[in-house]
């Protein structure tokens, strides 16, 4: 039997939430541009595109999975998400999104699982919803964005979310949202999808390490989207900056270097598909800390080539078959505690 393939980074817009965004006035909204296409806007900036039906149609998604050879997906909400809406509106739609995910998971057992979608602008409501998602909807992880309306996620107000995720053993997918550098990128006309999103998640993950979130919650696990953002490619810079400047910034950890904490508790997905970068990431964190990410169904994703890119990585990096299997799905099945899939090992 072939190794089960598990995609830990992909996105699904429930139809009713998509239609809500289409009909919604204000800064955060969607516009239909074709029979199966939409653009998502925050102000005047297009922050995401829908180009294929599988982005919002579960049946079309399953057909695509079969075509790509992908056994299982862990679905998550993408930008724009409920935390960009007004608090009451965001809380309402987080619940609706989670219910829609639960319905899709029930319809396609073993093929689909879900991350909890939360309205982080109301932490108390987010904690209640996470509790419901864990106990009633059986989510396997938590979708988190790199900031909440301009607030970094390491702030003490968000600590209860991390505490619950660690207690419930729910890995967090750290994903970009409107980047903190958005106004600068607007001025320079650099798409957010290029450096804005990857830099924002890198700042988010590293700041959580610097401010002790992972040290306080050693059971906390995090998927760092887009091949770890910029972290795997500036490791020496991370080491030297911590050694040279941490005290000046009033930062301290329990005798564990930030890069070691990253390697212990953070898992880059493979959403990059550029082999030299994948080899660099692999050399740092090892095959035990990488997982498939396709970024389905965004334009920057490559669901058709994701599995091949991992097999090519295994060939070029001279990995053993068992190490390739770790990245293809074995790591994810263990981390998210997924039941075995019939016909796959």
CSV table of C-alpha atoms in Angstrom, one decimal:
chain,number,residue,atom,x,y,z
A,1,UNK,CA,0.0,0.0,0.0
A,2,UNK,CA,1.2,3.5,-0.8
A,3,UNK,CA,1.8,6.1,1.9
A,4,UNK,CA,-1.2,8.2,2.6
A,5,UNK,CA,-0.8,11.7,1.4
A,6,UNK,CA,-2.1,14.5,3.7
A,7,UNK,CA,-2.3,18.2,2.7
A,8,UNK,CA,-2.1,20.4,5.8
A,9,UNK,CA,-2.3,23.8,4.1
A,10,UNK,CA,-5.3,24.4,1.8
A,11,UNK,CA,-8.4,26.6,1.9
A,12,UNK,CA,-12.2,26.3,1.6
A,13,UNK,CA,-14.7,29.2,1.5
A,14,UNK,CA,-18.1,27.9,2.6
A,15,UNK,CA,-20.7,29.1,0.0
A,16,UNK,CA,-22.8,31.1,2.4
A,17,UNK,CA,-19.8,33.0,3.7
A,18,UNK,CA,-18.6,33.7,0.2
A,19,UNK,CA,-22.0,35.1,-0.7
A,20,UNK,CA,-22.0,37.2,2.5
A,21,UNK,CA,-18.7,38.8,1.4
A,22,UNK,CA,-20.1,39.4,-2.1
A,23,UNK,CA,-23.1,41.2,-0.7
A,24,UNK,CA,-21.2,43.0,2.1
A,25,UNK,CA,-20.5,46.7,1.9
A,26,UNK,CA,-17.4,48.2,3.5
A,27,UNK,CA,-13.7,47.6,3.5
A,28,UNK,CA,-13.7,43.8,3.6
A,29,UNK,CA,-15.8,42.3,0.7
A,30,UNK,CA,-15.8,40.1,-2.4
A,31,UNK,CA,-16.6,40.7,-6.1
A,32,UNK,CA,-17.7,38.0,-8.6
A,33,UNK,CA,-15.6,38.2,-11.8
A,34,UNK,CA,-16.8,35.1,-13.7
A,35,UNK,CA,-18.8,31.9,-13.4
A,36,UNK,CA,-16.4,30.4,-10.9
A,37,UNK,CA,-14.2,33.3,-10.1
A,38,UNK,CA,-14.1,36.0,-7.4
A,39,UNK,CA,-11.7,38.5,-5.9
A,40,UNK,CA,-11.4,39.2,-2.2
A,41,UNK,CA,-10.7,42.8,-1.3
A,42,UNK,CA,-9.6,44.7,1.8
A,43,UNK,CA,-10.0,48.3,0.8
A,44,UNK,CA,-8.6,48.8,-2.7
A,45,UNK,CA,-6.3,45.8,-2.5
A,46,UNK,CA,-7.1,42.4,-3.9
A,47,UNK,CA,-5.9,40.0,-1.1
A,48,UNK,CA,-7.1,36.7,-2.6
A,49,UNK,CA,-8.6,35.1,-5.7
A,50,UNK,CA,-11.0,32.3,-6.4
A,51,UNK,CA,-10.3,30.8,-9.8
A,52,UNK,CA,-11.8,27.3,-9.5
A,53,UNK,CA,-15.0,25.8,-8.1
A,54,UNK,CA,-13.2,23.6,-5.6
A,55,UNK,CA,-12.4,26.7,-3.6
A,56,UNK,CA,-16.1,26.7,-2.4
A,57,UNK,CA,-17.7,23.5,-3.8
A,58,UNK,CA,-16.8,20.4,-1.8
A,59,UNK,CA,-17.8,17.9,-4.6
A,60,UNK,CA,-15.5,19.8,-7.0
A,61,UNK,CA,-12.8,19.7,-4.4
A,62,UNK,CA,-13.0,15.9,-4.0
A,63,UNK,CA,-12.8,15.5,-7.8
A,64,UNK,CA,-9.6,17.6,-7.7
A,65,UNK,CA,-8.1,15.6,-4.9
A,66,UNK,CA,-8.6,12.4,-6.9
A,67,UNK,CA,-7.0,14.0,-9.9
A,68,UNK,CA,-4.0,15.2,-7.9
A,69,UNK,CA,-3.6,11.9,-6.0
A,70,UNK,CA,-4.2,13.6,-2.7
A,71,UNK,CA,-5.8,11.3,-0.1
A,72,UNK,CA,-6.6,13.7,2.7
A,73,UNK,CA,-6.9,17.5,3.3
A,74,UNK,CA,-7.0,19.4,6.5
A,75,UNK,CA,-9.2,22.4,5.4
A,76,UNK,CA,-8.9,25.9,6.7
A,77,UNK,CA,-10.4,29.3,6.2
A,78,UNK,CA,-8.2,31.8,4.4
A,79,UNK,CA,-8.2,35.6,4.0
A,80,UNK,CA,-10.5,37.3,4.5
A,81,UNK,CA,-11.5,35.5,7.6
A,82,UNK,CA,-13.9,36.4,10.5
A,83,UNK,CA,-11.3,38.3,12.5
A,84,UNK,CA,-11.4,41.1,9.8
A,85,UNK,CA,-15.1,41.7,10.4
A,86,UNK,CA,-16.9,43.5,13.2
A,87,UNK,CA,-16.7,41.5,16.4
A,88,UNK,CA,-20.3,40.3,16.6
A,89,UNK,CA,-20.3,39.6,12.8
A,90,UNK,CA,-17.0,37.8,13.0
A,91,UNK,CA,-18.1,35.6,15.9
A,92,UNK,CA,-21.3,34.7,14.1
A,93,UNK,CA,-19.5,33.8,10.9
A,94,UNK,CA,-16.8,31.8,12.6
A,95,UNK,CA,-19.6,29.5,14.0
A,96,UNK,CA,-21.2,29.2,10.5
A,97,UNK,CA,-17.9,28.4,8.9
A,98,UNK,CA,-17.0,25.8,11.5
A,99,UNK,CA,-20.5,24.2,11.0
A,100,UNK,CA,-20.0,24.1,7.3
A,101,UNK,CA,-16.6,22.5,7.7
A,102,UNK,CA,-18.1,19.9,10.0
A,103,UNK,CA,-20.7,19.1,7.4
A,104,UNK,CA,-18.1,18.6,4.7
A,105,UNK,CA,-16.0,16.4,7.0
A,106,UNK,CA,-19.0,14.2,7.9
A,107,UNK,CA,-19.8,13.8,4.2
A,108,UNK,CA,-16.3,12.7,3.3
A,109,UNK,CA,-14.7,10.8,6.2
A,110,UNK,CA,-11.0,10.1,6.0
A,111,UNK,CA,-10.7,12.6,3.0
A,112,UNK,CA,-11.4,15.8,4.8
A,113,UNK,CA,-10.7,17.2,8.3
A,114,UNK,CA,-10.9,20.8,9.6
A,115,UNK,CA,-9.0,23.5,11.5
A,116,UNK,CA,-11.2,25.7,13.8
A,117,UNK,CA,-11.9,29.1,12.4
A,118,UNK,CA,-12.0,31.8,15.2
A,119,UNK,CA,-12.9,35.5,15.5
A,120,UNK,CA,-9.7,36.5,17.4
A,121,UNK,CA,-10.9,40.1,17.9
A,122,UNK,CA,-13.1,38.8,20.7
A,123,UNK,CA,-10.9,36.4,22.7
A,124,UNK,CA,-13.6,35.2,25.1
A,125,UNK,CA,-15.9,34.3,22.2
A,126,UNK,CA,-13.0,32.7,20.4
A,127,UNK,CA,-12.2,30.5,23.4
A,128,UNK,CA,-15.9,29.4,23.7
A,129,UNK,CA,-16.0,28.6,20.0
A,130,UNK,CA,-12.7,26.7,20.1
A,131,UNK,CA,-14.1,24.7,23.0
A,132,UNK,CA,-17.2,23.9,21.0
A,133,UNK,CA,-15.2,23.0,17.9
A,134,UNK,CA,-13.0,20.6,19.9
A,135,UNK,CA,-15.7,18.9,21.9
A,136,UNK,CA,-18.6,18.9,19.4
A,137,UNK,CA,-17.2,19.3,15.9
A,138,UNK,CA,-14.0,17.3,16.4
A,139,UNK,CA,-11.6,19.7,14.7
A,140,UNK,CA,-8.0,18.6,14.5
A,141,UNK,CA,-6.3,21.9,14.6
A,142,UNK,CA,-6.6,25.7,14.8
A,143,UNK,CA,-6.4,28.3,12.0
A,144,UNK,CA,-4.5,31.4,13.2
A,145,UNK,CA,-3.5,34.5,11.3
A,146,UNK,CA,-0.3,36.4,11.6
A,147,UNK,CA,-1.9,39.4,13.2
A,148,UNK,CA,-5.4,40.4,14.2
A,149,UNK,CA,-6.3,43.7,12.7
A,150,UNK,CA,-2.8,45.0,13.2
A,151,UNK,CA,-2.2,43.5,16.6
A,152,UNK,CA,0.6,40.9,17.0
A,153,UNK,CA,-0.5,37.5,18.3
A,154,UNK,CA,2.1,37.4,21.1
A,155,UNK,CA,0.2,40.0,23.1
A,156,UNK,CA,-1.0,38.6,26.5
A,157,UNK,CA,-4.6,39.0,25.5
A,158,UNK,CA,-4.3,36.1,23.1
A,159,UNK,CA,-2.6,33.8,25.6
A,160,UNK,CA,-5.8,31.8,26.4
A,161,UNK,CA,-6.0,30.6,22.8
A,162,UNK,CA,-2.5,29.2,22.9
A,163,UNK,CA,-3.2,27.6,26.3
A,164,UNK,CA,-6.3,25.9,25.0
A,165,UNK,CA,-4.6,24.7,21.8
A,166,UNK,CA,-1.8,23.2,23.9
A,167,UNK,CA,-4.2,21.6,26.4
A,168,UNK,CA,-6.4,20.1,23.6
A,169,UNK,CA,-3.3,19.1,21.6
A,170,UNK,CA,-4.5,21.0,18.6
A,171,UNK,CA,-1.7,22.1,16.2
A,172,UNK,CA,-2.0,25.7,15.0
A,173,UNK,CA,-1.6,26.6,11.3
A,174,UNK,CA,0.0,30.0,11.2
A,175,UNK,CA,-1.2,31.7,8.0
A,176,UNK,CA,-0.9,35.2,6.7
A,177,UNK,CA,-3.5,37.9,6.7
A,178,UNK,CA,-3.4,41.6,5.8
A,179,UNK,CA,0.4,42.1,6.5
A,180,UNK,CA,1.6,44.7,9.0
A,181,UNK,CA,3.7,46.0,6.1
A,182,UNK,CA,0.6,46.4,3.9
A,183,UNK,CA,0.8,50.2,3.5
A,184,UNK,CA,4.5,50.0,2.5
A,185,UNK,CA,3.7,47.3,0.0
A,186,UNK,CA,0.8,49.3,-1.4
A,187,UNK,CA,3.2,52.2,-2.0
A,188,UNK,CA,5.8,50.0,-3.7
A,189,UNK,CA,3.2,48.0,-5.6
A,190,UNK,CA,4.6,44.7,-4.4
A,191,UNK,CA,1.8,42.0,-4.2
A,192,UNK,CA,1.2,40.9,-0.7
A,193,UNK,CA,1.6,37.3,-2.0
A,194,UNK,CA,5.3,37.9,-2.7
A,195,UNK,CA,7.0,39.2,0.5
A,196,UNK,CA,4.1,40.6,2.6
A,197,UNK,CA,2.5,37.3,3.6
A,198,UNK,CA,5.7,35.3,4.1
A,199,UNK,CA,7.3,38.1,6.2
A,200,UNK,CA,4.2,38.5,8.3
A,201,UNK,CA,4.1,34.9,9.3
A,202,UNK,CA,7.8,34.9,10.0
A,203,UNK,CA,7.4,37.9,12.3
A,204,UNK,CA,4.5,36.2,14.0
A,205,UNK,CA,6.2,32.9,14.7
A,206,UNK,CA,9.5,34.4,15.7
A,207,UNK,CA,7.8,36.9,18.0
A,208,UNK,CA,5.9,34.0,19.7
A,209,UNK,CA,9.2,32.3,20.3
A,210,UNK,CA,10.9,35.5,21.5
A,211,UNK,CA,8.1,36.3,24.0
A,212,UNK,CA,8.0,32.8,25.5
A,213,UNK,CA,4.7,31.4,24.1
A,214,UNK,CA,6.4,28.1,23.1
A,215,UNK,CA,8.4,27.9,26.3
A,216,UNK,CA,5.3,28.3,28.4
A,217,UNK,CA,3.4,25.7,26.3
A,218,UNK,CA,5.9,23.0,25.4
A,219,UNK,CA,3.1,20.8,24.0
A,220,UNK,CA,2.2,23.5,21.5
A,221,UNK,CA,2.8,22.6,17.9
A,222,UNK,CA,2.6,25.0,14.9
A,223,UNK,CA,2.6,24.6,11.1
A,224,UNK,CA,4.4,27.5,9.5
A,225,UNK,CA,2.9,28.2,6.1
A,226,UNK,CA,4.8,28.7,2.9
A,227,UNK,CA,7.9,26.6,3.7
A,228,UNK,CA,8.4,28.5,7.0
A,229,UNK,CA,8.2,31.9,5.5
A,230,UNK,CA,11.7,33.4,5.7
A,231,UNK,CA,12.8,31.6,8.9
A,232,UNK,CA,14.8,28.6,7.4
A,233,UNK,CA,16.8,30.8,5.1
A,234,UNK,CA,18.0,33.3,7.8
A,235,UNK,CA,18.9,30.8,10.6
A,236,UNK,CA,22.4,32.2,11.2
A,237,UNK,CA,20.9,35.7,11.3
A,238,UNK,CA,18.4,34.5,13.9
A,239,UNK,CA,21.1,33.0,16.0
A,240,UNK,CA,23.4,36.1,15.8
A,241,UNK,CA,20.6,38.6,16.4
A,242,UNK,CA,19.4,36.8,19.5
A,243,UNK,CA,22.9,36.4,20.8
A,244,UNK,CA,23.8,40.0,20.0
A,245,UNK,CA,20.7,42.0,20.8
A,246,UNK,CA,18.2,40.1,22.9
A,247,UNK,CA,19.2,41.7,26.2
A,248,UNK,CA,19.0,45.2,24.7
A,249,UNK,CA,15.4,44.4,23.8
A,250,UNK,CA,14.6,43.0,27.2
A,251,UNK,CA,14.1,39.4,25.8
A,252,UNK,CA,15.1,36.2,27.6
A,253,UNK,CA,14.4,32.5,27.4
A,254,UNK,CA,15.1,29.5,29.6
A,255,UNK,CA,18.6,28.8,28.2
A,256,UNK,CA,17.1,27.6,24.9
A,257,UNK,CA,18.0,29.4,21.7
A,258,UNK,CA,15.1,30.6,19.5
A,259,UNK,CA,16.3,28.4,16.5
A,260,UNK,CA,16.2,25.3,18.7
A,261,UNK,CA,12.6,26.1,19.9
A,262,UNK,CA,11.6,26.5,16.2
A,263,UNK,CA,13.1,23.1,15.4
A,264,UNK,CA,11.4,21.5,18.4
A,265,UNK,CA,7.8,22.9,18.0
A,266,UNK,CA,7.4,24.4,14.5
A,267,UNK,CA,6.8,22.4,11.3
A,268,UNK,CA,7.1,24.1,7.9
A,269,UNK,CA,4.8,23.0,5.2
A,270,UNK,CA,6.1,22.5,1.6
A,271,UNK,CA,4.1,25.3,0.0
A,272,UNK,CA,6.9,26.8,-2.1
A,273,UNK,CA,7.7,23.9,-4.4
A,274,UNK,CA,11.2,25.4,-5.3
A,275,UNK,CA,13.6,22.6,-4.7
A,276,UNK,CA,16.7,24.6,-3.6
A,277,UNK,CA,14.5,26.2,-0.9
A,278,UNK,CA,13.0,22.9,0.0
A,279,UNK,CA,16.4,21.4,0.4
A,280,UNK,CA,17.5,24.3,2.6
A,281,UNK,CA,14.5,23.9,4.8
A,282,UNK,CA,15.0,20.1,5.0
A,283,UNK,CA,18.7,20.5,6.0
A,284,UNK,CA,17.6,22.7,9.0
A,285,UNK,CA,14.5,21.1,10.4
A,286,UNK,CA,14.8,17.5,9.0
A,287,UNK,CA,12.2,15.3,7.3
A,288,UNK,CA,10.5,14.8,10.7
A,289,UNK,CA,9.4,18.4,10.7
A,290,UNK,CA,8.0,18.9,7.2
A,291,UNK,CA,4.6,18.3,5.7
A,292,UNK,CA,2.7,18.7,2.4
A,293,UNK,CA,1.1,22.0,1.8
A,294,UNK,CA,-0.5,22.8,-1.5
A,295,UNK,CA,-2.2,26.2,-0.9
A,296,UNK,CA,-5.1,24.8,-2.8
A,297,UNK,CA,-6.9,26.6,-4.5
A,298,UNK,CA,-5.0,29.9,-4.5
A,299,UNK,CA,-3.1,31.0,-7.6
A,300,UNK,CA,0.2,30.6,-5.8
A,301,UNK,CA,-0.5,27.0,-4.9
A,302,UNK,CA,0.5,24.0,-6.9
A,303,UNK,CA,-1.8,21.1,-5.9
A,304,UNK,CA,-1.0,19.3,-9.2
A,305,UNK,CA,2.7,19.2,-8.5
A,306,UNK,CA,2.9,19.1,-4.7
A,307,UNK,CA,3.4,15.4,-4.3
A,308,UNK,CA,5.9,15.2,-7.2
A,309,UNK,CA,7.9,18.1,-5.6
A,310,UNK,CA,8.4,16.0,-2.5
A,311,UNK,CA,9.4,12.9,-4.4
A,312,UNK,CA,11.9,15.1,-6.4
A,313,UNK,CA,13.2,16.5,-3.1
A,314,UNK,CA,13.7,12.9,-1.8
A,315,UNK,CA,15.6,12.0,-4.9
A,316,UNK,CA,17.9,15.1,-4.9
A,317,UNK,CA,18.5,15.0,-1.1
A,318,UNK,CA,19.0,11.3,-1.2
A,319,UNK,CA,16.3,10.6,1.4
A,320,UNK,CA,15.3,7.1,2.4
A,321,UNK,CA,11.8,6.0,1.4
A,322,UNK,CA,10.7,6.2,5.0
A,323,UNK,CA,11.8,9.8,5.2
A,324,UNK,CA,9.9,10.7,2.1
A,325,UNK,CA,6.8,9.0,3.6
A,326,UNK,CA,7.2,11.2,6.7
A,327,UNK,CA,6.7,14.4,4.6
A,328,UNK,CA,4.0,12.8,2.4
A,329,UNK,CA,1.7,12.1,5.3
A,330,UNK,CA,3.2,10.1,8.2
A,331,UNK,CA,4.2,13.3,10.1
A,332,UNK,CA,0.7,14.8,9.7
A,333,UNK,CA,-1.1,11.6,10.6
A,334,UNK,CA,0.8,11.4,13.8
A,335,UNK,CA,0.6,15.1,14.7
A,336,UNK,CA,-3.1,15.5,14.1
A,337,UNK,CA,-3.9,12.1,15.5
A,338,UNK,CA,-5.8,11.0,12.4
A,339,UNK,CA,-7.3,7.5,12.2
A,340,UNK,CA,-5.9,5.2,9.6
A,341,UNK,CA,-7.3,5.5,6.1
A,342,UNK,CA,-8.6,2.4,4.4
A,343,UNK,CA,-6.3,1.2,1.7
A,344,UNK,CA,-3.3,3.4,2.8
A,345,UNK,CA,-0.6,2.8,5.3
